[in-house]
Amino acid sequence: MKKLIGFIFFSLMQVSMYAQDDLLSLVEDSTEGKKDFIKYAFKSPRVINSHSMEFLSPGTMDFRILHRFGTVNNTVKDLFGLDQASMRMGFDFGIRRNLMAGFGRSTFKKELDGFIKFAPIMQSSGPHSFPVTIALVSGITMHTLPWADPAVKNYFTSRLAYYHQVIIGRKWSETLTVQISPTMVHHNIVPFSFQPNDIYSVGFGGRLKLSARVAFTWDYFYVLNGLQENSNTHPLSLGFDIETGGHVFQLHFSNTAGMNERAFISETTGRWDKAEIRFGFNLSRVFQLKKKKGK
Amino acid sequence: MKKLLVFLLILSTGSVTAQERHFTKSGKISFDATTSTSPEKIAATTNTAICVLEKGSGKSQFSVVLKSFEFANALMQEHFNENYVESHKFPKAEFRGQILQAEKINYQQNAINKVTVKGTMLLHGAQKEIESNGTITIQNGKIILSSTFVLLLKDFGIKIPGIVSDKVAEQVKITLEASLDPLNK
C-alpha cells in the first residue's frame, strides 16, 4: 500500500513537474491530424515542355515566354543556334486548387493552343491521404498557316489537332518528384497516308531539387507509334529551374523545338547522339489577379 | 494510512489551483517584412496560434504552425514556406518565456497591465533569447495578451538573397494578440 501511494505521488509529481515546463503540451495541437494536400511538387505547372502535376494557385495567372534556339551543332557560325529562335507566348490561369486552363501561340506553324487541366485526386498527407496526384489534361491546337494546296477544298477542322493526357505524379520528398503521363495526340489530318492520325506516347518527367531555388528537371516522352524511321525521334529535355523571387527561369537543352504537345510528341527530329540539340528557356512570371480570401 | 492518502489528495488539488492556466488555440499573429522599396506589401496573418499562460508563475508560451500564415499573394506564400522559413523542415515557431514581475498583476481587477516578457524564440531551427514589451488586459475576468516586437531574420539563419534584398526587410515586425480562456486540466 505504501509503495502504491508512493508510486502515485511520484507519478503525480512527475506529471506536474513536466507540465510546468512545457505548457504547450497541455493543449493538444488542433492542426495535426488534418488532411493536408501536398504542395510545391514542381516550381511551375510545366516540367519543361509538358504539363506537371503542380497546379497554379487559384486567382493567379502565369505569363510564360518560351524560346527555343537552333541546334548547337550549327557551331559558332550560328552562335551554337542562338541566331535562330522560335517562341511561344502563353497565359495560364489558376481557377481552383485542382483546376487550371490556358492558351498560347507559337511562332512555329503560327499555331494556337489551349488546354484545360483538372485533378480529381491530389496527393495528400494525414487521414484519408492519397499517395499520388492524378491529373487529366485535354488540349487543342490550331495552326494558322496558309493552306498547302489552296486549289482543293480545305476544311477548317484540318487545322486542328487534339491531345489528351493523364498525369500520375508523386512528390516523394522535398527533393524528388516524379511523374508518368500517358498521352494521346490526334491529328485531324496528316500529310501522308502512312502516318497514323493517333499517336500514343508515355511521358516521364521529374525534378531533383538542388537547393531552395534551383532544381534539375527532366522531361522525356517515349513515342509508341508513328515515328518515321530516320526522321522522328523521342523528345528528351534536360534543364534547370531557377527561381529568382518573381520569376522562374527554366533553362534547358532539348532535341525538340516544339512547345505544345502536338509539336513535341509528333514532330521531334533532333537526335541527342548527333548533337542536334537546342538551348531553350521558359520564363514564367506569376501574377496575383484576385486577392486571396480571408485577408 | 488513509489520512496520508487524503493529505496527498489535498496537496495535489492545491497545486492545481496554484498553477491556474489560461490558453487559446486561436491566437492572432501577423508579421510585416515590407520595406520602403518593396513593390508590394509583404505581410501575413494566422489565426491559429496556440498560447498558454500560467498565472502564478508568469510563464507564457506560444506555438504557431508556419504553414498556417496566409498571404494575399499566393506566390509570396510559396516562397515564405519553401525558401525562407522552410516549413517542411521546421514546421513550427515557438516562444517559451517568462513575464517579469508576474506577481504584480492583479487578475481580478480590470486594467491594462504593461509587462515585459523574456524568453527563448525558436524559429527555423535556431534559438534566440528575446525580450519584448506587451500588455495583459484584464476585462471582466477575460485575459487578453498583446505584443509587438521585431525579429532579425539573420538571428534565425533565414537568408534573403541579394536579388531581393531591397524588397524584403531584414527586420520583421511581429504583432500578436491572444484572448485566453481558462484551461481545465
XYZ file of C-alpha atoms in Angstrom:
480
model
C 0.000 0.000 0.000
C 2.743 2.393 0.931
C 4.561 1.540 -2.201
C 1.406 2.189 -4.221
C 0.857 5.592 -2.634
C 4.479 6.409 -3.116
C 4.178 5.472 -6.730
C 1.005 7.559 -7.269
C 2.538 10.519 -5.536
C 5.726 10.200 -7.505
C 3.941 9.936 -10.821
C 1.706 12.910 -9.950
C 4.780 14.919 -9.110
C 6.405 13.928 -12.353
C 3.379 14.919 -14.405
C 3.023 18.285 -12.753
C 6.736 18.987 -12.983
C 6.804 18.136 -16.668
C 3.646 20.133 -17.334
C 5.098 23.198 -15.692
C 7.957 23.324 -18.131
C 6.016 22.526 -21.263
C 2.698 24.321 -21.087
C 2.111 23.891 -24.821
C 1.875 20.137 -24.449
C -1.194 20.652 -22.254
C -3.071 21.998 -25.231
C -3.391 19.463 -27.984
C -2.483 20.690 -31.415
C -5.618 21.068 -33.492
C -3.671 21.446 -36.725
C -2.303 17.914 -36.516
C -4.349 15.017 -37.798
C -5.820 17.037 -40.622
C -5.757 16.146 -44.282
C -3.152 18.254 -45.992
C -2.605 18.492 -49.740
C 1.000 18.215 -50.868
C 2.115 21.446 -52.468
C 5.098 22.693 -54.438
C 5.889 19.407 -56.216
C 7.319 21.500 -59.061
C 8.307 25.161 -59.264
C 5.960 25.576 -62.186
C 2.910 23.883 -63.728
C 5.223 22.635 -66.528
C 8.090 20.197 -66.149
C 9.903 21.707 -69.153
C 7.651 21.203 -72.162
C 4.941 19.024 -70.702
C 2.360 19.654 -68.012
C 3.428 18.862 -64.461
C 1.372 17.593 -61.523
C 1.597 21.069 -59.996
C -1.316 23.499 -60.255
C -1.336 27.279 -60.164
C -2.910 28.784 -57.063
C -6.487 29.964 -57.621
C -6.659 33.576 -58.727
C -3.204 33.663 -60.288
C -2.050 33.965 -63.881
C 1.188 32.521 -65.177
C 2.565 34.535 -68.090
C 5.012 32.323 -69.927
C 7.517 33.245 -72.615
C 9.225 30.244 -74.208
C 12.236 30.406 -76.515
C 13.828 27.567 -78.478
C 17.007 28.270 -80.380
C 18.681 26.466 -83.296
C 20.669 23.265 -82.882
C 24.035 23.598 -81.169
C 25.801 21.563 -83.901
C 25.484 24.625 -86.155
C 28.584 25.629 -84.179
C 29.967 29.117 -83.980
C 28.765 30.250 -87.439
C 25.275 30.298 -85.932
C 26.490 31.045 -82.395
C 25.506 27.499 -81.415
C 21.971 28.036 -82.590
C 21.298 31.298 -80.825
C 20.889 33.101 -84.178
C 17.635 31.285 -84.731
C 14.773 31.498 -82.332
C 11.268 30.208 -82.182
C 8.919 31.268 -79.447
C 5.625 30.660 -77.721
C 3.758 33.092 -75.537
C 1.269 31.653 -73.093
C -1.228 32.626 -70.451
C -2.237 30.047 -67.860
C -4.847 30.651 -65.193
C -5.384 29.010 -61.809
C -9.126 28.628 -61.294
C -9.478 26.179 -58.406
C -6.991 24.294 -56.290
C -7.299 21.428 -58.788
C -8.380 23.215 -61.977
C -6.480 25.385 -64.411
C -6.676 26.396 -68.065
C -4.546 28.293 -70.503
C -3.787 29.260 -74.052
C -0.789 30.233 -76.103
C 0.573 30.859 -79.530
C 3.748 29.534 -81.081
C 5.590 31.164 -83.963
C 6.280 27.705 -85.423
C 3.351 26.946 -87.787
C 1.701 30.071 -86.312
C -0.053 27.662 -84.018
C -2.595 28.471 -81.314
C -3.125 26.075 -78.456
C -5.399 25.826 -75.460
C -5.844 23.351 -72.643
C -7.781 22.536 -69.530
C -6.227 20.597 -66.655
C -8.129 19.024 -63.789
C -7.065 16.813 -60.906
C -9.805 14.556 -59.491
C -7.314 13.282 -56.881
C -4.394 15.113 -55.330
C -1.521 13.770 -53.273
C -2.121 14.423 -49.596
C -0.958 13.568 -46.110
C -2.870 12.937 -42.888
C -6.128 10.995 -42.568
C -7.688 9.787 -45.860
C -4.484 10.700 -47.648
C -3.647 9.599 -51.168
C -0.117 8.826 -52.376
C -0.287 10.378 -55.852
C -1.845 13.196 -57.805
C -3.880 12.156 -60.822
C -4.460 14.975 -63.274
C -6.253 14.972 -66.621
C -5.283 17.341 -69.405
C -7.147 17.950 -72.643
C -5.862 20.366 -75.233
C -6.423 21.549 -78.756
C -4.013 23.070 -81.263
C -4.785 25.035 -84.406
C -2.226 26.069 -86.987
C -2.988 29.207 -88.967
C -0.603 28.769 -91.907
C -1.900 29.291 -95.452
C -3.302 26.097 -96.954
C -0.678 23.837 -98.515
C -2.873 23.357 -101.566
C -5.407 26.156 -101.989
C -6.753 24.557 -105.178
C -8.615 21.822 -103.297
C -11.451 22.346 -100.882
C -9.927 22.828 -97.421
C -11.826 22.375 -94.205
C -11.264 24.417 -91.060
C -11.096 21.234 -88.975
C -7.964 20.217 -90.889
C -6.121 22.872 -88.908
C -6.918 21.164 -85.625
C -5.234 18.519 -83.537
C -6.084 17.350 -80.025
C -4.220 15.826 -77.138
C -5.385 14.018 -74.028
C -3.155 13.169 -71.121
C -3.258 11.531 -67.703
C -0.578 12.678 -65.274
C 0.218 10.408 -62.340
C 2.730 12.151 -60.146
C 4.197 11.887 -56.696
C 6.349 14.200 -54.646
C 8.469 11.565 -52.875
C 10.334 14.077 -50.772
C 11.238 17.747 -50.724
C 13.998 16.825 -53.168
C 12.444 14.348 -55.565
C 9.256 14.487 -57.618
C 8.462 12.082 -60.461
C 5.516 11.661 -62.794
C 4.331 9.420 -65.606
C 1.971 10.771 -68.235
C 0.363 8.540 -70.880
C -0.632 10.811 -73.735
C -2.617 10.547 -76.955
C -2.264 13.074 -79.753
C -4.890 13.064 -82.504
C -4.311 14.841 -85.824
C -7.446 15.521 -87.832
C -5.320 15.326 -90.937
C -1.806 14.005 -91.602
C 0.333 14.818 -94.651
C 0.936 11.201 -95.724
C -1.392 8.230 -95.742
C 1.130 6.001 -93.946
C 1.169 8.304 -90.941
C -1.288 7.434 -88.186
C -3.787 10.034 -87.015
C -3.471 8.900 -83.422
C -0.070 8.884 -81.764
C 0.352 7.282 -78.369
C 3.205 8.102 -76.032
C 4.243 7.939 -72.394
C 5.940 10.836 -70.688
C 8.435 10.545 -67.838
C 9.155 13.771 -66.024
C 10.703 14.766 -62.754
C 12.532 17.179 -60.592
C 15.530 16.912 -58.325
C 15.801 19.933 -56.075
C 19.401 21.031 -55.669
C 18.778 23.985 -53.370
C 15.847 26.116 -52.251
C 15.839 27.983 -55.552
C 17.475 25.639 -58.070
C 16.240 22.292 -59.342
C 17.309 19.839 -62.038
C 14.448 18.701 -64.282
C 13.955 16.064 -66.950
C 11.141 15.613 -69.420
C 11.090 12.596 -71.755
C 8.377 11.126 -73.951
C 8.587 7.636 -75.345
C 6.550 7.653 -78.551
C 4.883 4.277 -79.074
C 3.754 4.541 -82.683
C 4.001 6.703 -85.778
C 7.709 7.523 -85.554
C 9.133 7.857 -89.059
C 12.366 5.922 -89.448
C 15.416 8.194 -89.630
C 13.421 11.371 -89.228
C 11.390 11.378 -85.991
C 12.557 10.617 -82.521
C 11.555 10.701 -78.859
C 11.723 14.137 -77.222
C 14.125 14.463 -74.295
C 14.741 17.697 -72.453
C 17.078 18.253 -69.517
C 17.195 21.510 -67.657
C 17.402 23.614 -64.566
C 14.651 25.564 -62.854
C 15.981 28.727 -61.306
C 13.689 30.811 -59.164
C 14.610 34.430 -58.634
C 11.785 35.768 -56.489
C 9.279 36.971 -59.051
C 10.324 34.733 -61.953
C 11.038 31.112 -62.620
C 13.588 30.520 -65.385
C 13.562 27.065 -66.907
C 16.838 26.732 -68.822
C 17.294 23.528 -70.754
C 18.739 21.548 -73.622
C 16.364 19.572 -75.789
C 16.159 17.714 -79.071
C 12.787 19.250 -79.810
C 11.732 22.702 -80.907
C 8.063 22.020 -80.221
C 6.355 23.967 -77.492
C 2.978 22.285 -77.407
C 2.106 18.587 -77.032
C 1.243 18.066 -80.688
C 4.517 19.569 -81.830
C 6.952 17.970 -79.410
C 5.414 14.498 -79.408
C 4.840 14.075 -83.128
C 7.424 16.383 -84.702
C 10.684 15.925 -82.813
C 13.529 15.388 -85.272
C 16.728 16.164 -83.374
C 18.980 13.397 -82.104
C 20.986 13.714 -78.923
C 23.733 11.416 -80.237
C 24.282 13.739 -83.234
C 24.288 16.854 -81.026
C 21.112 18.004 -82.727
C 20.063 19.639 -79.501
C 18.921 23.138 -78.805
C 19.206 25.526 -75.959
C 15.913 26.918 -74.783
C 14.340 28.702 -71.893
C 10.913 29.245 -70.391
C 10.345 32.404 -68.446
C 7.434 32.195 -66.066
C 6.009 35.137 -64.171
C 3.045 34.585 -61.874
C 0.654 37.451 -61.245
C -1.934 37.563 -58.486
C -5.138 38.561 -60.268
C -7.530 38.042 -57.398
C -6.681 38.713 -53.774
C -6.965 35.619 -51.661
C -9.883 35.271 -49.296
C -9.508 35.869 -45.571
C -7.092 38.774 -45.932
C -2.726 5.458 6.170
C -5.980 6.885 4.943
C -5.020 10.214 6.392
C -1.879 10.197 4.350
C -3.875 9.466 1.236
C -6.279 12.330 1.937
C -3.345 14.596 2.659
C -1.754 13.712 -0.682
C -5.033 14.308 -2.447
C -5.398 17.754 -0.887
C -1.812 18.510 -1.765
C -2.302 17.624 -5.390
C -5.548 19.616 -5.791
C -3.879 22.525 -4.065
C -1.087 22.544 -6.580
C -3.557 22.554 -9.477
C -5.303 25.702 -8.280
C -1.994 27.385 -7.644
C -0.979 26.657 -11.256
C -4.046 28.224 -12.816
C -3.584 28.331 -16.552
C -5.297 30.080 -19.432
C -4.982 29.258 -23.097
C -6.208 29.751 -26.639
C -5.876 27.916 -29.929
C -6.973 30.900 -31.980
C -4.313 33.476 -31.245
C -3.713 36.002 -33.984
C -0.149 36.565 -35.149
C 0.782 38.837 -38.043
C 4.098 39.846 -39.455
C 5.259 42.530 -41.797
C 8.519 42.430 -43.745
C 7.748 45.334 -46.059
C 10.488 47.859 -46.750
C 10.150 51.339 -48.227
C 11.392 49.889 -51.524
C 9.151 46.802 -51.557
C 6.961 46.740 -54.668
C 4.088 45.316 -52.641
C 3.197 44.603 -49.064
C 4.952 41.570 -47.590
C 2.689 40.565 -44.750
C 0.779 37.566 -43.498
C -1.567 36.573 -40.697
C -2.586 33.420 -38.922
C -5.464 32.916 -36.532
C -4.441 29.519 -35.229
C -1.584 30.313 -32.875
C -1.579 28.406 -29.596
C -0.871 30.298 -26.407
C -0.740 29.153 -22.776
C -0.285 31.439 -19.783
C 0.366 30.264 -16.258
C -0.944 32.997 -13.990
C 1.040 32.300 -10.855
C 4.475 31.768 -12.333
C 4.037 34.176 -15.255
C 5.157 31.542 -17.756
C 3.838 32.232 -21.227
C 4.337 30.009 -24.234
C 3.339 30.350 -27.874
C 3.363 27.949 -30.775
C 2.432 28.628 -34.371
C 2.315 26.388 -37.439
C 4.188 28.348 -40.090
C 2.169 26.855 -42.939
C -0.931 28.499 -41.471
C 0.253 32.011 -42.360
C -1.980 33.416 -45.080
C -0.629 35.922 -47.583
C -2.640 37.994 -50.036
C -0.274 36.780 -52.736
C -0.033 33.017 -53.358
C 3.490 33.175 -54.783
C 4.703 35.046 -51.713
C 3.193 32.327 -49.535
C 5.012 29.681 -51.573
C 8.335 31.487 -51.220
C 7.775 32.022 -47.486
C 7.262 28.289 -46.930
C 9.710 26.933 -49.489
C 12.633 29.332 -49.343
C 12.558 31.408 -46.177
C 11.191 29.553 -43.138
C 11.397 26.118 -44.865
C 8.237 24.929 -43.143
C 8.717 21.339 -44.381
C 11.884 21.124 -42.235
C 10.807 23.397 -39.391
C 7.006 23.310 -39.235
C 6.542 25.414 -36.101
C 7.796 28.554 -34.438
C 7.727 28.582 -30.638
C 8.275 31.049 -27.880
C 8.795 29.997 -24.256
C 9.013 32.924 -21.954
C 8.523 34.398 -18.576
C 6.593 37.538 -17.668
C 8.816 39.672 -15.462
C 7.289 40.665 -12.128
C 4.269 38.498 -12.865
C 3.195 38.623 -9.209
C 2.287 42.303 -9.587
C -0.567 41.561 -11.976
C -3.971 41.506 -10.325
C -6.166 39.249 -12.430
C -9.267 40.285 -10.504
C -9.115 43.940 -11.459
C -9.991 45.365 -14.875
C -6.839 47.034 -16.152
C -4.286 47.204 -18.925
C -1.072 45.927 -17.382
C 2.168 46.791 -19.126
C 4.565 43.877 -18.927
C 7.945 42.759 -20.147
C 8.421 39.198 -21.342
C 11.737 37.459 -21.601
C 12.281 34.099 -23.199
C 13.516 31.906 -25.995
C 12.268 32.169 -29.553
C 12.605 29.047 -31.678
C 12.329 29.542 -35.430
C 13.928 27.878 -38.455
C 15.842 25.531 -36.162
C 17.577 28.399 -34.374
C 17.079 29.698 -30.827
C 17.389 33.259 -29.688
C 16.809 34.929 -26.337
C 14.429 37.843 -26.793
C 12.797 40.409 -24.579
C 9.708 42.334 -25.589
C 7.092 44.630 -24.173
C 3.413 43.918 -24.237
C 0.199 44.273 -22.344
C -2.045 41.950 -20.375
C -5.549 43.330 -20.442
C -7.986 42.138 -17.802
C -11.571 42.711 -18.740
C -14.230 41.183 -16.511
C -12.149 38.098 -15.891
C -11.024 37.754 -19.512
C -7.304 37.860 -20.222
C -6.026 39.389 -23.463
C -2.326 39.282 -24.321
C -0.858 41.552 -26.930
C 2.613 42.476 -28.033
C 4.581 43.922 -30.904
C 8.224 43.138 -31.387
C 10.914 42.857 -34.016
C 12.876 39.783 -35.069
C 16.076 39.890 -37.070
C 15.988 37.236 -39.770
C 19.728 36.697 -39.627
C 19.430 35.651 -35.954
C 17.485 32.641 -37.190
C 19.616 31.787 -40.202
C 16.967 32.964 -42.671
C 18.824 34.396 -45.647
C 17.494 36.958 -48.065
C 19.057 36.511 -51.497
C 20.850 39.560 -52.911
C 18.415 39.889 -55.796
C 15.504 40.686 -53.467
C 17.464 42.289 -50.614
C 15.861 45.679 -51.254
C 12.375 44.141 -51.340
C 12.311 42.050 -48.173
C 13.029 43.609 -44.797
C 15.801 42.135 -42.658
C 13.846 43.234 -39.585
C 10.410 41.714 -39.367
C 7.711 43.277 -37.234
C 5.578 40.729 -35.390
C 2.212 41.542 -33.846
C 0.307 39.142 -31.655
C -2.990 39.171 -29.900
C -4.495 36.321 -27.915
C -7.673 36.216 -25.899
C -7.376 33.451 -23.311
C -9.854 31.049 -21.740
C -9.330 29.026 -18.560
C -7.561 25.727 -19.094
C -9.160 22.901 -17.140
C -6.523 20.234 -16.896
